Coordinates of C-alpha atoms in Angstrom, one line a residue:
M1 CA 44.0 -11.8 35.3
A2 CA 47.1 -10.7 36.4
D3 CA 48.9 -12.7 33.6
M4 CA 46.3 -12.1 30.7
L5 CA 47.1 -7.8 31.1
N6 CA 49.5 -8.2 28.0
P7 CA 49.4 -6.3 25.2
N8 CA 50.0 -8.0 21.4
E9 CA 53.3 -7.0 20.4
G10 CA 53.6 -3.5 19.0
K11 CA 50.0 -2.4 20.9
K12 CA 49.6 -1.3 24.1
L13 CA 46.6 -2.3 26.6
E14 CA 45.4 1.0 27.9
I15 CA 44.1 4.1 24.7
K16 CA 43.2 7.8 26.1
T17 CA 40.5 9.1 24.3
E18 CA 37.7 11.6 24.6
Y19 CA 35.3 9.4 25.6
G20 CA 37.8 8.5 29.1
D21 CA 40.3 6.1 29.2
F22 CA 40.5 2.4 28.5
L23 CA 42.2 -1.0 28.5
R24 CA 41.6 -3.4 25.5
I25 CA 42.6 -7.2 26.9
P26 CA 43.3 -9.0 23.9
I27 CA 41.7 -12.7 24.3
K28 CA 43.2 -15.6 23.2
T29 CA 41.1 -18.4 21.2
K30 CA 40.8 -21.4 19.4
L31 CA 41.1 -21.5 15.8
V32 CA 37.6 -20.8 14.6
V33 CA 35.8 -22.9 11.9
S34 CA 32.6 -23.0 10.1
G35 CA 29.9 -24.1 12.5
D36 CA 31.2 -23.1 15.3
S37 CA 29.1 -21.9 18.4
L38 CA 30.2 -18.1 19.5
T39 CA 28.7 -18.2 23.0
D40 CA 30.8 -21.4 23.3
I41 CA 33.9 -19.2 22.3
L42 CA 32.8 -16.8 25.0
D43 CA 32.1 -19.2 27.8
E44 CA 35.7 -20.8 27.5
S45 CA 38.0 -17.9 26.6
V46 CA 35.8 -14.4 27.8
M47 CA 33.8 -15.0 30.6
P48 CA 36.2 -16.2 33.0
Y49 CA 37.4 -12.9 33.1
I50 CA 34.5 -10.6 32.9
Q51 CA 33.6 -7.5 35.4
S52 CA 31.0 -5.5 35.7
G53 CA 31.1 -2.9 33.1
D54 CA 32.8 -5.0 30.6
M55 CA 32.0 -4.4 26.7
V56 CA 33.4 -7.3 24.2
F57 CA 34.8 -6.2 20.7
I58 CA 34.8 -9.1 18.4
S59 CA 36.6 -9.1 15.2
E60 CA 34.0 -9.6 11.9
K61 CA 36.8 -11.8 10.3
I62 CA 35.4 -14.6 13.2
V63 CA 31.9 -14.3 13.3
A64 CA 32.3 -14.7 9.4
I65 CA 34.2 -17.6 9.6
S66 CA 31.5 -19.2 12.0
Q67 CA 28.6 -18.7 9.7
G68 CA 30.7 -20.0 6.9
R69 CA 31.3 -16.9 5.1
C70 CA 35.0 -17.7 4.4
F71 CA 35.9 -20.0 1.3
D72 CA 39.3 -21.4 0.1
I73 CA 40.6 -19.2 -3.3
D74 CA 40.8 -22.2 -4.9
D75 CA 37.1 -22.9 -4.9
I76 CA 36.2 -19.7 -6.6
H77 CA 36.3 -19.3 -10.1
P78 CA 36.1 -16.0 -10.4
S79 CA 34.5 -15.1 -14.1
P80 CA 35.8 -12.2 -16.7
L81 CA 34.1 -9.7 -15.2
A82 CA 35.7 -10.1 -11.7
K83 CA 39.3 -10.4 -13.4
L84 CA 39.1 -7.3 -15.1
L85 CA 37.5 -4.8 -12.6
C86 CA 40.0 -5.8 -9.3
K87 CA 43.1 -4.8 -11.8
F88 CA 41.1 -0.9 -11.1
V89 CA 40.8 -1.6 -7.2
Y90 CA 43.7 0.2 -4.6
K91 CA 45.3 -2.7 -2.6
S92 CA 46.2 -1.7 0.5
P93 CA 49.1 -3.7 2.5
Y94 CA 47.0 -4.4 5.7
G95 CA 44.1 -6.0 3.3
I96 CA 43.7 -6.4 0.1
G97 CA 39.9 -6.1 -0.3
L98 CA 38.0 -6.3 -3.5
G99 CA 41.3 -6.2 -5.4
S100 CA 41.6 -9.8 -5.9
P101 CA 39.7 -11.7 -8.5
W102 CA 38.3 -14.1 -5.6
T103 CA 37.1 -11.3 -3.5
M104 CA 35.7 -8.9 -6.6
E105 CA 33.7 -12.6 -7.7
L106 CA 32.2 -12.7 -3.9
A107 CA 31.4 -9.1 -4.3
I108 CA 30.2 -9.6 -7.5
R109 CA 27.8 -12.5 -5.9
E110 CA 26.9 -10.6 -2.7
I111 CA 26.3 -7.9 -4.1
G112 CA 25.0 -8.0 -7.6
I113 CA 26.3 -7.1 -11.4
P114 CA 24.4 -3.7 -11.7
K115 CA 26.0 -2.2 -8.6
I116 CA 29.2 -3.0 -8.9
L117 CA 29.5 -1.9 -12.1
F118 CA 27.6 1.5 -10.9
A119 CA 30.4 1.5 -8.4
A120 CA 33.0 1.1 -11.0
F121 CA 32.0 3.8 -13.2
C122 CA 31.8 6.3 -10.7
S123 CA 35.2 5.8 -9.6
A124 CA 36.5 5.7 -13.0
V125 CA 34.9 8.9 -13.3
T126 CA 35.8 10.7 -10.2
K127 CA 39.4 9.1 -10.3
P128 CA 40.7 11.5 -12.6
F129 CA 40.0 14.3 -9.9
G130 CA 41.8 12.7 -7.2
K131 CA 38.9 11.5 -5.2
R132 CA 39.7 7.8 -3.7
G133 CA 36.9 5.2 -2.2
V134 CA 34.1 6.2 -4.2
F135 CA 34.0 2.9 -5.3
Y136 CA 33.8 1.1 -1.6
N137 CA 31.3 4.0 -0.6
I138 CA 28.6 3.1 -3.4
V139 CA 29.4 -0.8 -2.4
G140 CA 29.0 -0.2 1.3
T141 CA 29.6 -2.5 4.4
A142 CA 29.2 -5.4 2.2
G143 CA 31.8 -4.7 -0.2
R144 CA 33.9 -3.1 2.1
A145 CA 34.1 -6.0 4.5
I146 CA 35.5 -8.8 1.7
D147 CA 38.8 -9.2 2.2
G148 CA 41.2 -12.1 0.7
P149 CA 44.1 -13.6 1.2
C150 CA 47.1 -12.2 3.2
D151 CA 50.3 -13.1 4.9
C152 CA 48.8 -11.3 8.3
T153 CA 46.5 -14.1 8.8
I154 CA 46.8 -17.1 10.0
P155 CA 46.8 -20.6 8.4
P156 CA 44.5 -21.6 6.7
Y157 CA 42.5 -18.2 6.6
N158 CA 45.7 -17.1 4.6
H159 CA 44.6 -18.8 1.4
C160 CA 40.9 -17.5 2.0
A161 CA 38.6 -15.2 0.8
K162 CA 35.8 -13.9 3.2
L163 CA 32.2 -12.3 2.8
A164 CA 30.9 -9.6 5.6
P165 CA 28.9 -11.3 8.4
K166 CA 25.1 -11.5 8.2
D167 CA 23.1 -9.8 10.4
P168 CA 25.8 -8.2 12.6
D169 CA 23.8 -6.6 14.9
G170 CA 21.9 -10.0 15.7
V171 CA 24.8 -11.5 16.3
A172 CA 26.2 -8.7 18.6
K173 CA 22.6 -8.8 20.1
K174 CA 22.8 -12.9 21.0
L175 CA 26.0 -12.3 22.1
Q176 CA 25.0 -9.2 24.9
E177 CA 21.9 -11.6 25.9
H178 CA 24.7 -14.6 26.7
C179 CA 27.5 -12.7 28.4
G180 CA 25.3 -9.5 29.7
C181 CA 28.2 -7.3 28.5
L182 CA 27.4 -5.1 25.3
V183 CA 29.1 -6.1 22.2
A184 CA 30.5 -4.8 19.2
V185 CA 31.5 -6.6 15.6
M186 CA 34.3 -4.6 14.6
D187 CA 36.4 -4.5 11.1
A188 CA 40.0 -3.1 12.3
N189 CA 43.1 -2.8 10.8
D190 CA 46.2 -1.0 11.2
I191 CA 44.9 2.0 8.4
G192 CA 41.3 1.9 9.8
R193 CA 38.5 0.6 11.7
E194 CA 34.8 0.1 10.9
V195 CA 31.7 -1.3 13.4
L196 CA 29.8 -3.5 11.7
G197 CA 27.2 -4.0 14.5
V198 CA 26.7 -3.4 17.8
S199 CA 24.1 -5.2 20.5
D200 CA 22.3 -2.1 21.7
P201 CA 22.0 1.6 20.5
S202 CA 23.4 2.8 23.6
L203 CA 26.6 1.7 22.4
D204 CA 28.5 4.8 21.0
I205 CA 29.9 3.9 17.7
E206 CA 32.4 6.8 17.5
M207 CA 33.1 5.8 20.9
C208 CA 34.3 2.2 19.4
K209 CA 36.0 3.4 16.6
A210 CA 38.4 5.7 19.2
I211 CA 39.0 2.7 21.4
F212 CA 40.1 0.6 18.6
A213 CA 41.9 3.3 16.8
D214 CA 45.2 1.2 16.8
N215 CA 43.8 -2.2 16.5
P216 CA 44.8 -3.7 19.5
L217 CA 43.7 -7.4 18.3
G218 CA 45.7 -9.9 16.4
Q219 CA 44.8 -12.5 13.9
N220 CA 48.2 -14.5 12.8
N221 CA 49.8 -16.3 16.1
Q222 CA 48.6 -14.0 18.4
Q223 CA 45.8 -15.6 17.8
T224 CA 43.2 -13.0 19.6
P225 CA 40.1 -11.9 17.9
I226 CA 38.2 -11.0 20.9
A227 CA 39.0 -8.1 23.6
I228 CA 37.3 -7.1 26.3
V229 CA 37.2 -3.6 26.8
R230 CA 37.3 -2.1 30.3
R231 CA 37.0 1.4 31.1
V232 CA 40.1 2.5 33.6
V233 CA 38.4 4.8 36.5
S234 CA 40.8 7.3 38.1
T235 CA 41.9 6.9 41.6
A236 CA 42.9 10.5 42.1
Q237 CA 41.5 12.4 45.0
N238 CA 40.0 15.4 44.8

């Protein structure tokens, strides 16, 4: 285990939170593709290092990829509506979100035209008053978790757009049943994080967000889409 205790470049293993101190041990995996079994990936890459009391935090991206919800942008044919609406979406340097015709097209297919148009209308009305994020608040998690091609993603997924994973709570529960650890499905980048699914209601959402405040995972050449999360127990004597 000692040889694994290395954070991704620019990150750190340990984080102090109001919920206590935690190690976030990044786990390198194979390149995940559509149809892969996440339980097999846990067996290969995670289970040899699990200790009692550990938690497993897994990137929503590999959940979606394993479910076949990631598509090469050459296979997505954006509608005129998608090409129009994407021009008005804020584009973050850490993820294109719905700011591309490909991701907007996926959002239209997944969420439906009426809700997308309503979100766009509300965003346009509130933007002059300095309100941002209205569009994403209305489309919800299904829209916020859609992402597109970017340089910070390992090939071939740097040329793909993906939907949010299906039933992330169910996925997390299945993985907990397999590995015996609490599991969280995380959507995290360098400017924010969201918990899409947890294996048990006892797993505190705000604690998960605090533990991943600096996003210790790496999905480019680091290829570490899973973290073992371990509470740091103080050895100080009273």
